[in-house]
Short mmCIF file of C-alpha atoms in Angstrom, two decimals:
data_model
loop_
_atom_site.label_atom_id
_atom_site.label_comp_id
_atom_site.label_asym_id
_atom_site.label_seq_id
_atom_site.Cartn_x
_atom_site.Cartn_y
_atom_site.Cartn_z
CA UNK A 1 49.51 99.96 142.12
CA UNK A 2 49.49 97.62 145.10
CA UNK A 3 52.78 95.86 145.82
CA UNK A 4 53.47 92.99 148.19
CA UNK A 5 56.86 91.97 149.58
CA UNK A 6 58.01 88.77 151.26
CA UNK A 7 61.46 87.25 151.77
CA UNK A 8 63.36 84.52 153.57
CA UNK A 9 60.79 81.75 153.15
CA UNK A 10 63.50 79.12 153.80
CA UNK A 11 61.14 76.34 152.75
CA UNK A 12 63.94 73.79 153.23
CA UNK A 13 64.76 74.65 156.85
CA UNK A 14 61.83 73.38 158.96
CA UNK A 15 58.52 71.60 158.28
CA UNK A 16 56.74 74.78 159.38
CA UNK A 17 58.63 76.84 156.80
CA UNK A 18 57.28 74.50 154.17
CA UNK A 19 53.80 74.31 155.68
CA UNK A 20 53.33 78.09 155.65
CA UNK A 21 53.69 78.31 151.86
CA UNK A 22 50.02 77.67 150.94
CA UNK A 23 48.95 80.10 153.65
CA UNK A 24 51.28 82.72 152.20
CA UNK A 25 49.79 82.17 148.76
CA UNK A 26 46.31 82.61 150.25
CA UNK A 27 47.48 85.87 151.84
CA UNK A 28 48.77 87.07 148.47
CA UNK A 29 45.42 86.25 146.84
CA UNK A 30 43.48 88.04 149.58
CA UNK A 31 45.69 91.13 149.25
CA UNK A 32 44.74 91.51 145.57
CA UNK A 33 48.22 92.63 144.60
CA UNK A 34 49.34 94.04 141.30
CA UNK A 35 52.96 93.04 141.91
CA UNK A 36 54.45 90.43 144.24
CA UNK A 37 58.16 90.70 145.11
CA UNK A 38 60.15 87.79 146.55
CA UNK A 39 63.43 89.12 147.94
CA UNK A 40 65.42 85.92 148.19
CA UNK A 41 66.39 83.03 150.47
CA UNK A 42 63.76 80.58 149.28
CA UNK A 43 65.77 77.33 149.42
CA UNK A 44 69.35 76.20 149.02
CA UNK A 45 68.62 73.29 146.66
CA UNK A 46 67.33 73.91 143.16
CA UNK A 47 64.58 71.29 143.42
CA UNK A 48 63.06 72.91 146.49
CA UNK A 49 63.54 76.40 145.06
CA UNK A 50 61.77 75.36 141.87
CA UNK A 51 58.93 73.70 143.80
CA UNK A 52 58.40 76.85 145.86
CA UNK A 53 58.36 79.21 142.88
CA UNK A 54 56.12 76.81 140.97
CA UNK A 55 53.61 76.78 143.84
CA UNK A 56 52.98 80.47 143.15
CA UNK A 57 52.66 79.68 139.43
CA UNK A 58 50.14 76.89 140.04
CA UNK A 59 48.09 79.22 142.22
CA UNK A 60 47.31 81.22 139.08
CA UNK A 61 47.86 84.57 140.75
CA UNK A 62 46.69 87.63 138.85
CA UNK A 63 49.69 89.75 139.90
CA UNK A 64 53.09 90.11 138.29
CA UNK A 65 55.79 88.19 140.17
CA UNK A 66 59.37 89.45 140.61
CA UNK A 67 62.35 87.69 142.19
CA UNK A 68 65.91 88.30 143.34
CA UNK A 69 67.89 85.42 144.89
CA UNK A 70 69.37 85.42 148.36
CA UNK A 71 72.67 84.08 149.60
CA UNK A 72 71.13 80.71 150.50
CA UNK A 73 69.70 80.40 147.00
CA UNK A 74 73.12 80.79 145.34
CA UNK A 75 74.93 78.32 147.59
CA UNK A 76 76.80 76.05 145.18
CA UNK A 77 76.05 72.64 146.64
CA UNK A 78 74.51 70.66 143.77
CA UNK A 79 77.76 69.33 142.28
CA UNK A 80 81.45 69.92 143.09
CA UNK A 81 82.06 71.98 139.95
CA UNK A 82 79.06 74.33 140.14
CA UNK A 83 79.74 77.99 140.97
CA UNK A 84 77.48 80.62 142.46
CA UNK A 85 77.55 82.49 139.13
CA UNK A 86 76.26 79.36 137.43
CA UNK A 87 73.65 78.92 140.15
CA UNK A 88 72.37 82.45 139.38
CA UNK A 89 72.00 81.54 135.70
CA UNK A 90 70.03 78.41 136.54
CA UNK A 91 67.81 80.34 138.95
CA UNK A 92 67.00 82.86 136.21
CA UNK A 93 65.88 80.01 133.96
CA UNK A 94 63.73 78.59 136.75
CA UNK A 95 62.14 81.99 137.27
CA UNK A 96 61.02 82.22 133.65
CA UNK A 97 59.69 78.66 133.78
CA UNK A 98 57.72 79.43 136.96
CA UNK A 99 56.27 82.76 135.83
CA UNK A 100 58.65 85.02 137.76
CA UNK A 101 60.65 87.89 136.32
CA UNK A 102 64.30 87.60 137.46
CA UNK A 103 65.22 91.17 138.34
CA UNK A 104 68.94 90.40 138.36
CA UNK A 105 68.71 89.85 134.60
CA UNK A 106 66.90 93.04 133.68
CA UNK A 107 64.57 95.69 135.12
CA UNK A 108 60.80 95.37 135.02
CA UNK A 109 58.56 98.31 134.11
CA UNK A 110 54.84 98.47 134.78
CA UNK A 111 52.59 101.56 134.69
CA UNK A 112 55.51 104.01 134.74
CA UNK A 113 57.07 102.30 137.73
CA UNK A 114 60.47 100.70 137.28
CA UNK A 115 61.66 97.78 139.37
CA UNK A 116 65.41 97.21 139.50
CA UNK A 117 67.09 94.45 141.45
CA UNK A 118 70.15 92.56 142.57
CA UNK A 119 71.12 90.05 145.22
CA UNK A 120 73.69 92.56 146.47
CA UNK A 121 76.54 91.37 148.67
CA UNK A 122 78.69 92.53 151.58
CA UNK A 123 81.99 94.36 151.88
CA UNK A 124 82.30 94.50 155.71
CA UNK A 125 81.20 98.16 155.76
CA UNK A 126 78.54 97.12 158.30
CA UNK A 127 81.16 95.73 160.67
CA UNK A 128 80.32 96.70 164.26
CA UNK A 129 81.93 99.63 166.00
CA UNK A 130 84.12 99.03 169.01
CA UNK A 131 86.10 96.05 167.72
CA UNK A 132 89.40 95.84 165.86
CA UNK A 133 88.79 92.82 163.61
CA UNK A 134 90.74 92.98 160.36
CA UNK A 135 89.31 92.51 156.87
CA UNK A 136 91.19 89.22 156.76
CA UNK A 137 89.29 88.04 159.83
CA UNK A 138 85.99 89.06 158.31
CA UNK A 139 86.97 87.29 155.08
CA UNK A 140 87.46 84.13 157.16
CA UNK A 141 83.78 84.31 158.26
CA UNK A 142 84.46 82.43 161.47
CA UNK A 143 84.60 83.46 165.12
CA UNK A 144 84.40 81.67 168.47
CA UNK A 145 83.58 78.38 166.80
CA UNK A 146 80.67 79.84 164.79
CA UNK A 147 80.81 79.91 160.98
CA UNK A 148 78.90 82.06 158.48
CA UNK A 149 77.84 79.40 155.97
CA UNK A 150 78.68 81.51 152.93
CA UNK A 151 82.25 80.50 153.81
CA UNK A 152 81.35 76.90 152.95
CA UNK A 153 78.85 77.29 150.14
CA UNK A 154 79.09 80.67 148.34
CA UNK A 155 81.55 80.10 145.49
CA UNK A 156 82.04 83.38 143.64
CA UNK A 157 84.89 84.13 141.25
CA UNK A 158 86.10 87.03 143.38
CA UNK A 159 86.44 88.34 146.92
CA UNK A 160 83.44 89.60 148.86
CA UNK A 161 84.32 93.22 148.04
CA UNK A 162 84.74 92.45 144.34
CA UNK A 163 81.39 90.66 144.25
CA UNK A 164 79.68 93.53 146.12
CA UNK A 165 81.05 96.09 143.64
CA UNK A 166 79.96 93.94 140.69
CA UNK A 167 76.35 93.71 141.83
CA UNK A 168 76.23 97.38 142.77
CA UNK A 169 77.51 98.30 139.29
CA UNK A 170 74.86 96.10 137.68
CA UNK A 171 72.15 97.76 139.77
CA UNK A 172 73.44 101.21 138.88
CA UNK A 173 73.27 100.27 135.19
CA UNK A 174 69.68 99.05 135.60
CA UNK A 175 68.65 102.30 137.25
CA UNK A 176 70.28 104.32 134.48
CA UNK A 177 68.52 102.20 131.85
CA UNK A 178 65.00 102.96 133.12
CA UNK A 179 65.27 106.34 134.86
CA UNK A 180 64.18 108.42 131.85
CA UNK A 181 61.16 106.22 131.13
CA UNK A 182 59.54 105.96 134.58
CA UNK A 183 58.08 108.24 137.24
CA UNK A 184 59.61 106.29 140.13
CA UNK A 185 61.95 103.38 140.76
CA UNK A 186 61.57 100.61 143.32
CA UNK A 187 64.81 98.78 144.08
CA UNK A 188 64.82 95.18 145.29
CA UNK A 189 67.87 93.57 146.90
CA UNK A 190 68.39 90.62 149.20
CA UNK A 191 71.24 92.05 151.23
CA UNK A 192 70.69 95.02 153.51
CA UNK A 193 71.32 98.48 152.01
CA UNK A 194 71.46 100.61 155.18
CA UNK A 195 73.28 100.34 158.49
CA UNK A 196 70.20 101.77 160.23
CA UNK A 197 68.37 98.54 159.35
CA UNK A 198 70.81 96.28 161.20
CA UNK A 199 70.42 95.27 164.82
CA UNK A 200 73.61 95.09 166.88
CA UNK A 201 73.57 93.48 170.32
CA UNK A 202 76.92 94.54 171.74
CA UNK A 203 77.96 90.90 171.99
CA UNK A 204 80.03 88.39 170.06
CA UNK A 205 79.86 86.50 167.84
CA UNK A 206 76.53 88.10 166.86
CA UNK A 207 77.94 91.54 166.07
CA UNK A 208 80.87 90.06 164.14
CA UNK A 209 78.47 88.43 161.68
CA UNK A 210 76.62 91.70 161.04
CA UNK A 211 79.53 92.48 158.70
CA UNK A 212 77.87 90.05 156.27
CA UNK A 213 74.51 91.83 156.15
CA UNK A 214 75.18 94.07 153.14
CA UNK A 215 77.07 97.18 152.04
CA UNK A 216 76.80 100.92 152.50
CA UNK A 217 77.39 101.55 148.80
CA UNK A 218 74.30 99.53 147.96
CA UNK A 219 72.13 102.05 149.76
CA UNK A 220 74.10 105.10 148.70
CA UNK A 221 73.72 104.48 144.98
CA UNK A 222 69.94 104.33 145.51
CA UNK A 223 69.93 107.56 147.48
CA UNK A 224 71.81 109.23 144.64
CA UNK A 225 68.88 108.67 142.26
CA UNK A 226 65.87 110.94 143.05
CA UNK A 227 63.45 108.57 141.32
CA UNK A 228 64.18 105.75 143.78
CA UNK A 229 61.40 105.92 146.38
CA UNK A 230 61.41 102.42 147.89
CA UNK A 231 64.10 99.90 148.73
CA UNK A 232 62.84 96.37 149.41
CA UNK A 233 65.15 93.74 150.88
CA UNK A 234 65.48 90.63 153.05
CA UNK A 235 68.29 88.78 154.83
CA UNK A 236 67.92 90.23 158.34
CA UNK A 237 64.88 88.17 159.45
CA UNK A 238 63.67 91.36 161.11
CA UNK A 239 60.54 93.06 159.77
CA UNK A 240 61.17 96.73 159.04
CA UNK A 241 59.37 99.65 157.45
CA UNK A 242 61.24 102.90 157.98
CA UNK A 243 62.27 106.08 156.18
CA UNK A 244 65.95 106.36 155.33
CA UNK A 245 66.42 109.91 154.07
CA UNK A 246 64.64 110.02 150.68
CA UNK A 247 63.54 106.37 150.48
CA UNK A 248 61.23 103.99 152.30
CA UNK A 249 63.09 100.84 153.38
CA UNK A 250 60.98 97.70 153.84
CA UNK A 251 61.94 94.20 154.93
CA UNK A 252 59.27 91.49 155.28
CA UNK A 253 60.77 88.10 156.17
CA UNK A 254 59.23 84.79 157.16
CA UNK A 255 62.45 83.69 158.88
CA UNK A 256 63.19 80.37 160.55
CA UNK A 257 60.02 78.84 161.98
CA UNK A 258 61.25 76.61 164.79
CA UNK A 259 57.91 76.76 166.60
CA UNK A 260 54.37 77.26 165.35
CA UNK A 261 53.37 80.94 165.61
CA UNK A 262 50.90 81.61 168.43
CA UNK A 263 48.57 83.37 165.99
CA UNK A 264 48.49 80.38 163.62
CA UNK A 265 50.13 79.94 160.23
CA UNK A 266 47.51 81.80 158.20
CA UNK A 267 47.52 84.90 160.37
CA UNK A 268 51.30 84.79 160.60
CA UNK A 269 51.63 84.62 156.81
CA UNK A 270 49.25 87.56 156.45
CA UNK A 271 51.20 89.57 159.01
CA UNK A 272 54.54 88.85 157.33
CA UNK A 273 53.40 89.91 153.85
CA UNK A 274 54.15 93.64 153.61
CA UNK A 275 51.77 95.50 151.28
CA UNK A 276 51.89 99.10 150.15
CA UNK A 277 50.48 101.25 147.34
CA UNK A 278 52.21 103.67 145.02
#
């Protein structure tokens, strides 16, 4: 089975982020994938998110398409009374309408391979060493005049730690549900599961905001299951493919395209799409 991963398309951020979409679809076609995984951060507004997912549907791809949302996707900005929980429900509906399987709803099994997924969240366990910031300061998501935008737009019905535990518990339940019926499990998250996958600079406010990359427990629960062989994620905007103990951790983002890539959009899209076989 050939699997492709891409994340952090951010088609609402710059014209180039939007312009790369057809090139990315061409790269997916050329790769002749069996499964395509989108690991979140497509667009903050539902209209743009739907348009992006539907572009893959209109391309009539032969592969199965799986999706987990990112933190930008669940930003509750449509109406004053919408919550991030409600945004997740709407996104799941959009996925079905656009031919994507929403992994947050239920696992996906194909050819004895189980795919389990969650957006994940953060609990400040990736806070940088060498500083004495309190949990209350991290909960404020603001330092030196810079603000982590989840402070403004992520509207969960619990604290960051409560939300992180909820999604981790849901992922654990998914893994338990499929483990006896598959030969291996591939986990998909948006948030980062391992500290080794985070880049610290030794400077503020950059390092302060690394506390919002993910959670240690997210990775640990995957390492506890021997059938989990791959962990696919996004959020960092840093391409990665590295072994973390018993799993292969892969991140394949587009990121923010402020300038046109020197290699051109088509080659850049092809380079960003991470493909592997199992």
